[in-house]
Amino acid sequence: MKKSGFTFLLLLSGLVTCLAGESDLLVPEACNVGSRPFTAPLSEIYFNFDGGIKLMKEAAAKVECDGKTVTTATNIEVSNYKGKRGTQGTLILTFDEQNLPMGKSYTVCVAPGSISQEDNTEIQNPTITQGFYVPENLGEARIDHKDGTVISTVSPSVYQGFPTFYWGIETEPVGNPYFILYREGVAVRELPAHICWDWDLGQARAEVSETMNFEQGVRFTLTLPAGSAHAMRRDDIVNEEVSFNFIGGYTEPSQTLTYSWCSLFTDHSNVLNEVTFTYQCPIRLAEDAVIQLWYADESELIMETPAYINTDINCFAISADFGGYEMTSERGYMIVIPEGTVIADYGDPVINHRCYIPLADVSGIRTVAETNDPSAIYDLNGCRITAPVSGKMYVRDGKIFIYK
């Protein structure tokens, strides 16, 4: 029993001696690298000490990666700040400025005996090491709304706009970045991206110039493309693509997107060339947009041709060229604009519903609907109207007219 107690005392004595020995070494309290991703050119690293320090003649420091020296300090100096609460010493390591390769871990190493206490050169530093990491990109973005949030309306106000995307790295814009807004997978807007930083965080926010309403139950996605933002001091460290998904919650009736005029109203040839549809607002087209020609009973798609904005007229019209197709079948024909082909380029992000234009057995606009009531009114899509709006075009008794 006495032997065990004696052994314990020896162990305790050794531990105290070890701790006493450690207390005689000069170790830093903090370093300016290591706590966050390193996203600046390597130029200066410093260590802070509790108390004044003195630079020794054999001072040396280096940066390693995978056990190999990447670079060595070109200058080492100390600075002592004397304040009311005592003195703080700073060891400053200067390197030739360079961008360290991304996606790697590094270690800064200060050789033992590089510094001592300011008033006691017997107390020196052991080997000092500090790890840090240069990321491959800005990392995962944090968004201040949860995916699947219901959003009814956004406005130009910062407090009523889209959610903000955050990174743990200060950011700046790359060129003139923009967000892409998707409606049910269809790109319907490009919105300027405001990219900046504040309180050590990078930020990105989509800017709108007018209030936008989002139809209830419709799925939307706001996406910032990869390479839109970069780290403040390194333009090669950029963001990955990041998206926010939300559900529309606007319950009031949304504006509809229908054409107000078709060139076939006046062109009754049985040869189908360029067909133009005019809208009452600026529009854009979905990617790979087409306009189709079907037999009247929709039993067969005859052909489809690319749709394009007719800039010779204005940004309110789309056209498609059917290349002189001759309509000879007694089965009749119809032109179809598929749903999602046309997108409103201002206001609410709405798209066209499937629209069809019946043609006569050989040419021209067919009577939109067969009826014994000559006073019945139809819209240009063939739907019967019970409450016509003044100033809009309708069909009555097989003729186009403007309702007043």
PDB file of C-alpha atoms in Angstrom, residues 31-212:
ATOM      1  CA  CYS A  31      -3.307  33.713 -34.748  1.00  0.00           C
ATOM      2  CA  ASN A  32      -4.956  35.586 -37.633  1.00  0.00           C
ATOM      3  CA  VAL A  33      -5.409  32.396 -39.690  1.00  0.00           C
ATOM      4  CA  GLY A  34      -7.136  29.109 -38.994  1.00  0.00           C
ATOM      5  CA  SER A  35     -10.530  30.101 -37.577  1.00  0.00           C
ATOM      6  CA  ARG A  36     -12.075  30.759 -41.016  1.00  0.00           C
ATOM      7  CA  PRO A  37     -11.399  29.663 -44.618  1.00  0.00           C
ATOM      8  CA  PHE A  38      -8.318  31.465 -45.923  1.00  0.00           C
ATOM      9  CA  THR A  39      -9.422  33.412 -49.020  1.00  0.00           C
ATOM     10  CA  ALA A  40      -6.716  36.049 -49.468  1.00  0.00           C
ATOM     11  CA  PRO A  41      -3.276  36.066 -51.066  1.00  0.00           C
ATOM     12  CA  LEU A  42      -0.658  34.841 -48.599  1.00  0.00           C
ATOM     13  CA  SER A  43       1.267  37.909 -47.469  1.00  0.00           C
ATOM     14  CA  GLU A  44       1.263  38.268 -43.692  1.00  0.00           C
ATOM     15  CA  ILE A  45       0.577  35.966 -40.734  1.00  0.00           C
ATOM     16  CA  TYR A  46       0.851  37.079 -37.137  1.00  0.00           C
ATOM     17  CA  PHE A  47       0.675  35.546 -33.656  1.00  0.00           C
ATOM     18  CA  ASN A  48      -0.333  37.394 -30.482  1.00  0.00           C
ATOM     19  CA  PHE A  49       1.297  36.766 -27.090  1.00  0.00           C
ATOM     20  CA  ASP A  50       0.401  37.751 -23.547  1.00  0.00           C
ATOM     21  CA  GLY A  51       3.378  39.944 -22.718  1.00  0.00           C
ATOM     22  CA  GLY A  52       6.194  41.603 -24.592  1.00  0.00           C
ATOM     23  CA  ILE A  53       8.411  39.501 -26.851  1.00  0.00           C
ATOM     24  CA  LYS A  54      11.878  39.810 -28.359  1.00  0.00           C
ATOM     25  CA  LEU A  55      13.078  38.561 -31.768  1.00  0.00           C
ATOM     26  CA  MET A  56      15.978  36.099 -31.648  1.00  0.00           C
ATOM     27  CA  LYS A  57      18.802  35.951 -34.171  1.00  0.00           C
ATOM     28  CA  GLU A  58      17.901  32.500 -35.554  1.00  0.00           C
ATOM     29  CA  ALA A  59      14.215  33.249 -36.103  1.00  0.00           C
ATOM     30  CA  ALA A  60      12.669  31.317 -39.012  1.00  0.00           C
ATOM     31  CA  ALA A  61       9.182  30.418 -40.271  1.00  0.00           C
ATOM     32  CA  LYS A  62       7.643  28.570 -43.226  1.00  0.00           C
ATOM     33  CA  VAL A  63       4.347  27.337 -44.688  1.00  0.00           C
ATOM     34  CA  GLU A  64       3.945  23.632 -45.436  1.00  0.00           C
ATOM     35  CA  CYS A  65       1.459  21.545 -47.392  1.00  0.00           C
ATOM     36  CA  ASP A  66       1.416  17.734 -47.184  1.00  0.00           C
ATOM     37  CA  GLY A  67       4.748  17.844 -45.328  1.00  0.00           C
ATOM     38  CA  LYS A  68       6.506  19.879 -48.034  1.00  0.00           C
ATOM     39  CA  THR A  69       7.643  23.476 -47.741  1.00  0.00           C
ATOM     40  CA  VAL A  70       5.538  25.797 -49.904  1.00  0.00           C
ATOM     41  CA  THR A  71       7.244  29.070 -48.973  1.00  0.00           C
ATOM     42  CA  THR A  72       9.416  30.612 -46.256  1.00  0.00           C
ATOM     43  CA  ALA A  73       9.047  33.936 -44.469  1.00  0.00           C
ATOM     44  CA  THR A  74      10.976  36.747 -46.153  1.00  0.00           C
ATOM     45  CA  ASN A  75      10.821  38.943 -43.064  1.00  0.00           C
ATOM     46  CA  ILE A  76      10.115  38.353 -39.369  1.00  0.00           C
ATOM     47  CA  GLU A  77       9.617  41.104 -36.816  1.00  0.00           C
ATOM     48  CA  VAL A  78       7.948  41.743 -33.475  1.00  0.00           C
ATOM     49  CA  SER A  79       5.765  44.544 -32.197  1.00  0.00           C
ATOM     50  CA  ASN A  80       4.974  45.215 -28.540  1.00  0.00           C
ATOM     51  CA  TYR A  81       1.919  47.233 -27.553  1.00  0.00           C
ATOM     52  CA  LYS A  82       1.930  48.614 -24.032  1.00  0.00           C
ATOM     53  CA  GLY A  83      -1.565  49.341 -22.719  1.00  0.00           C
ATOM     54  CA  LYS A  84      -3.228  49.969 -19.373  1.00  0.00           C
ATOM     55  CA  ARG A  85      -3.745  46.236 -18.833  1.00  0.00           C
ATOM     56  CA  GLY A  86      -0.226  45.253 -19.739  1.00  0.00           C
ATOM     57  CA  THR A  87       1.834  44.518 -22.818  1.00  0.00           C
ATOM     58  CA  GLN A  88       0.779  42.453 -25.823  1.00  0.00           C
ATOM     59  CA  GLY A  89       3.452  41.124 -28.122  1.00  0.00           C
ATOM     60  CA  THR A  90       2.877  40.346 -31.806  1.00  0.00           C
ATOM     61  CA  LEU A  91       5.063  38.163 -34.014  1.00  0.00           C
ATOM     62  CA  ILE A  92       4.676  39.238 -37.668  1.00  0.00           C
ATOM     63  CA  LEU A  93       5.648  36.861 -40.504  1.00  0.00           C
ATOM     64  CA  THR A  94       5.872  38.341 -44.003  1.00  0.00           C
ATOM     65  CA  PHE A  95       5.807  36.195 -47.181  1.00  0.00           C
ATOM     66  CA  ASP A  96       6.119  36.924 -50.875  1.00  0.00           C
ATOM     67  CA  GLU A  97       2.495  37.547 -51.847  1.00  0.00           C
ATOM     68  CA  GLN A  98       0.958  34.614 -53.689  1.00  0.00           C
ATOM     69  CA  ASN A  99      -2.356  32.787 -54.155  1.00  0.00           C
ATOM     70  CA  LEU A 100      -2.043  29.379 -52.563  1.00  0.00           C
ATOM     71  CA  PRO A 101      -3.679  26.530 -54.545  1.00  0.00           C
ATOM     72  CA  MET A 102      -7.347  25.989 -53.639  1.00  0.00           C
ATOM     73  CA  GLY A 103      -8.814  22.983 -51.896  1.00  0.00           C
ATOM     74  CA  LYS A 104      -5.744  22.274 -49.739  1.00  0.00           C
ATOM     75  CA  SER A 105      -4.764  22.405 -46.063  1.00  0.00           C
ATOM     76  CA  TYR A 106      -1.639  24.288 -44.980  1.00  0.00           C
ATOM     77  CA  THR A 107       0.414  24.703 -41.805  1.00  0.00           C
ATOM     78  CA  VAL A 108       2.448  27.721 -40.792  1.00  0.00           C
ATOM     79  CA  CYS A 109       5.466  26.659 -38.704  1.00  0.00           C
ATOM     80  CA  VAL A 110       7.614  28.931 -36.502  1.00  0.00           C
ATOM     81  CA  ALA A 111      10.981  27.433 -35.592  1.00  0.00           C
ATOM     82  CA  PRO A 112      11.707  26.944 -31.850  1.00  0.00           C
ATOM     83  CA  GLY A 113      13.747  29.708 -30.281  1.00  0.00           C
ATOM     84  CA  SER A 114      12.619  32.347 -32.788  1.00  0.00           C
ATOM     85  CA  ILE A 115      11.431  34.666 -29.995  1.00  0.00           C
ATOM     86  CA  SER A 116      11.816  35.060 -26.244  1.00  0.00           C
ATOM     87  CA  GLN A 117      10.113  36.967 -23.493  1.00  0.00           C
ATOM     88  CA  GLU A 118      10.998  40.632 -23.748  1.00  0.00           C
ATOM     89  CA  ASP A 119      12.696  40.731 -20.346  1.00  0.00           C
ATOM     90  CA  ASN A 120      13.916  37.123 -20.103  1.00  0.00           C
ATOM     91  CA  THR A 121      15.677  35.563 -23.094  1.00  0.00           C
ATOM     92  CA  GLU A 122      15.816  32.230 -21.290  1.00  0.00           C
ATOM     93  CA  ILE A 123      12.084  31.756 -21.917  1.00  0.00           C
ATOM     94  CA  GLN A 124      11.656  31.026 -25.622  1.00  0.00           C
ATOM     95  CA  ASN A 125       9.009  29.555 -27.911  1.00  0.00           C
ATOM     96  CA  PRO A 126       8.758  25.875 -28.797  1.00  0.00           C
ATOM     97  CA  THR A 127       7.849  24.926 -32.373  1.00  0.00           C
ATOM     98  CA  ILE A 128       4.635  26.861 -33.102  1.00  0.00           C
ATOM     99  CA  THR A 129       2.224  25.497 -35.703  1.00  0.00           C
ATOM    100  CA  GLN A 130      -1.125  26.733 -36.969  1.00  0.00           C
ATOM    101  CA  GLY A 131      -3.220  25.034 -39.654  1.00  0.00           C
ATOM    102  CA  PHE A 132      -5.457  26.803 -42.171  1.00  0.00           C
ATOM    103  CA  TYR A 133      -7.485  25.859 -45.247  1.00  0.00           C
ATOM    104  CA  VAL A 134      -7.875  27.429 -48.700  1.00  0.00           C
ATOM    105  CA  PRO A 135     -11.348  26.404 -49.974  1.00  0.00           C
ATOM    106  CA  GLU A 136     -12.262  25.314 -53.502  1.00  0.00           C
ATOM    107  CA  ASN A 137     -15.215  27.737 -53.603  1.00  0.00           C
ATOM    108  CA  LEU A 138     -17.259  30.028 -51.376  1.00  0.00           C
ATOM    109  CA  GLY A 139     -18.872  27.033 -49.714  1.00  0.00           C
ATOM    110  CA  GLU A 140     -22.489  26.309 -48.981  1.00  0.00           C
ATOM    111  CA  ALA A 141     -24.765  29.339 -48.974  1.00  0.00           C
ATOM    112  CA  ARG A 142     -27.203  29.952 -46.150  1.00  0.00           C
ATOM    113  CA  ILE A 143     -30.616  31.362 -47.102  1.00  0.00           C
ATOM    114  CA  ASP A 144     -32.749  33.259 -44.604  1.00  0.00           C
ATOM    115  CA  HIS A 145     -35.933  31.396 -45.686  1.00  0.00           C
ATOM    116  CA  LYS A 146     -36.667  27.661 -45.634  1.00  0.00           C
ATOM    117  CA  ASP A 147     -37.171  25.789 -48.899  1.00  0.00           C
ATOM    118  CA  GLY A 148     -40.876  25.451 -49.630  1.00  0.00           C
ATOM    119  CA  THR A 149     -41.793  28.775 -48.011  1.00  0.00           C
ATOM    120  CA  VAL A 150     -45.001  30.340 -49.363  1.00  0.00           C
ATOM    121  CA  ILE A 151     -44.386  33.762 -50.915  1.00  0.00           C
ATOM    122  CA  SER A 152     -47.273  35.807 -52.283  1.00  0.00           C
ATOM    123  CA  THR A 153     -45.619  39.086 -53.274  1.00  0.00           C
ATOM    124  CA  VAL A 154     -42.212  40.719 -53.453  1.00  0.00           C
ATOM    125  CA  SER A 155     -41.508  44.403 -53.933  1.00  0.00           C
ATOM    126  CA  PRO A 156     -38.463  46.671 -54.432  1.00  0.00           C
ATOM    127  CA  SER A 157     -38.299  47.147 -50.657  1.00  0.00           C
ATOM    128  CA  VAL A 158     -35.373  45.325 -49.010  1.00  0.00           C
ATOM    129  CA  TYR A 159     -37.786  44.214 -46.277  1.00  0.00           C
ATOM    130  CA  GLN A 160     -40.405  42.807 -48.688  1.00  0.00           C
ATOM    131  CA  GLY A 161     -38.113  41.394 -51.344  1.00  0.00           C
ATOM    132  CA  PHE A 162     -36.630  38.001 -52.092  1.00  0.00           C
ATOM    133  CA  PRO A 163     -34.609  36.192 -49.391  1.00  0.00           C
ATOM    134  CA  THR A 164     -30.898  36.941 -49.008  1.00  0.00           C
ATOM    135  CA  PHE A 165     -28.185  34.354 -49.699  1.00  0.00           C
ATOM    136  CA  TYR A 166     -25.215  34.395 -47.267  1.00  0.00           C
ATOM    137  CA  TRP A 167     -21.683  32.949 -47.296  1.00  0.00           C
ATOM    138  CA  GLY A 168     -19.153  32.885 -44.459  1.00  0.00           C
ATOM    139  CA  ILE A 169     -16.706  34.741 -46.725  1.00  0.00           C
ATOM    140  CA  GLU A 170     -16.827  38.387 -47.816  1.00  0.00           C
ATOM    141  CA  THR A 171     -17.923  38.579 -51.460  1.00  0.00           C
ATOM    142  CA  GLU A 172     -17.897  40.842 -54.488  1.00  0.00           C
ATOM    143  CA  PRO A 173     -19.793  40.507 -57.797  1.00  0.00           C
ATOM    144  CA  VAL A 174     -18.346  38.922 -60.921  1.00  0.00           C
ATOM    145  CA  GLY A 175     -19.265  41.242 -63.797  1.00  0.00           C
ATOM    146  CA  ASN A 176     -23.010  41.966 -63.878  1.00  0.00           C
ATOM    147  CA  PRO A 177     -24.498  38.922 -62.153  1.00  0.00           C
ATOM    148  CA  TYR A 178     -28.182  37.998 -62.174  1.00  0.00           C
ATOM    149  CA  PHE A 179     -30.605  35.546 -60.637  1.00  0.00           C
ATOM    150  CA  ILE A 180     -32.819  33.322 -62.784  1.00  0.00           C
ATOM    151  CA  LEU A 181     -36.435  32.915 -61.700  1.00  0.00           C
ATOM    152  CA  TYR A 182     -38.106  29.661 -62.789  1.00  0.00           C
ATOM    153  CA  ARG A 183     -41.851  29.023 -62.859  1.00  0.00           C
ATOM    154  CA  GLU A 184     -42.602  25.297 -62.828  1.00  0.00           C
ATOM    155  CA  GLY A 185     -39.154  24.709 -64.337  1.00  0.00           C
ATOM    156  CA  VAL A 186     -39.492  27.379 -67.041  1.00  0.00           C
ATOM    157  CA  ALA A 187     -37.136  30.385 -66.830  1.00  0.00           C
ATOM    158  CA  VAL A 188     -39.388  33.455 -66.686  1.00  0.00           C
ATOM    159  CA  ARG A 189     -37.113  36.262 -65.442  1.00  0.00           C
ATOM    160  CA  GLU A 190     -33.526  37.393 -65.093  1.00  0.00           C
ATOM    161  CA  LEU A 191     -33.200  39.632 -62.041  1.00  0.00           C
ATOM    162  CA  PRO A 192     -30.104  41.749 -61.210  1.00  0.00           C
ATOM    163  CA  ALA A 193     -28.100  40.293 -58.313  1.00  0.00           C
ATOM    164  CA  HIS A 194     -26.891  42.705 -55.640  1.00  0.00           C
ATOM    165  CA  ILE A 195     -23.733  41.115 -54.202  1.00  0.00           C
ATOM    166  CA  CYS A 196     -21.815  42.693 -51.307  1.00  0.00           C
ATOM    167  CA  TRP A 197     -20.523  41.912 -47.807  1.00  0.00           C
ATOM    168  CA  ASP A 198     -21.217  42.999 -44.267  1.00  0.00           C
ATOM    169  CA  TRP A 199     -20.001  41.826 -40.859  1.00  0.00           C
ATOM    170  CA  ASP A 200     -17.608  39.281 -42.356  1.00  0.00           C
ATOM    171  CA  LEU A 201     -20.400  37.694 -44.423  1.00  0.00           C
ATOM    172  CA  GLY A 202     -20.913  37.637 -48.171  1.00  0.00           C
ATOM    173  CA  GLN A 203     -24.405  38.455 -49.397  1.00  0.00           C
ATOM    174  CA  ALA A 204     -26.471  38.143 -52.590  1.00  0.00           C
ATOM    175  CA  ARG A 205     -30.006  39.390 -53.148  1.00  0.00           C
ATOM    176  CA  ALA A 206     -32.253  39.514 -56.218  1.00  0.00           C
ATOM    177  CA  GLU A 207     -33.440  43.029 -57.021  1.00  0.00           C
ATOM    178  CA  VAL A 208     -36.878  43.819 -58.470  1.00  0.00           C
ATOM    179  CA  SER A 209     -37.980  47.134 -59.946  1.00  0.00           C
ATOM    180  CA  GLU A 210     -41.711  46.566 -59.399  1.00  0.00           C
ATOM    181  CA  THR A 211     -44.046  44.479 -57.288  1.00  0.00           C
ATOM    182  CA  MET A 212     -44.405  40.856 -58.425  1.00  0.00           C
TER     183      MET A 212
END
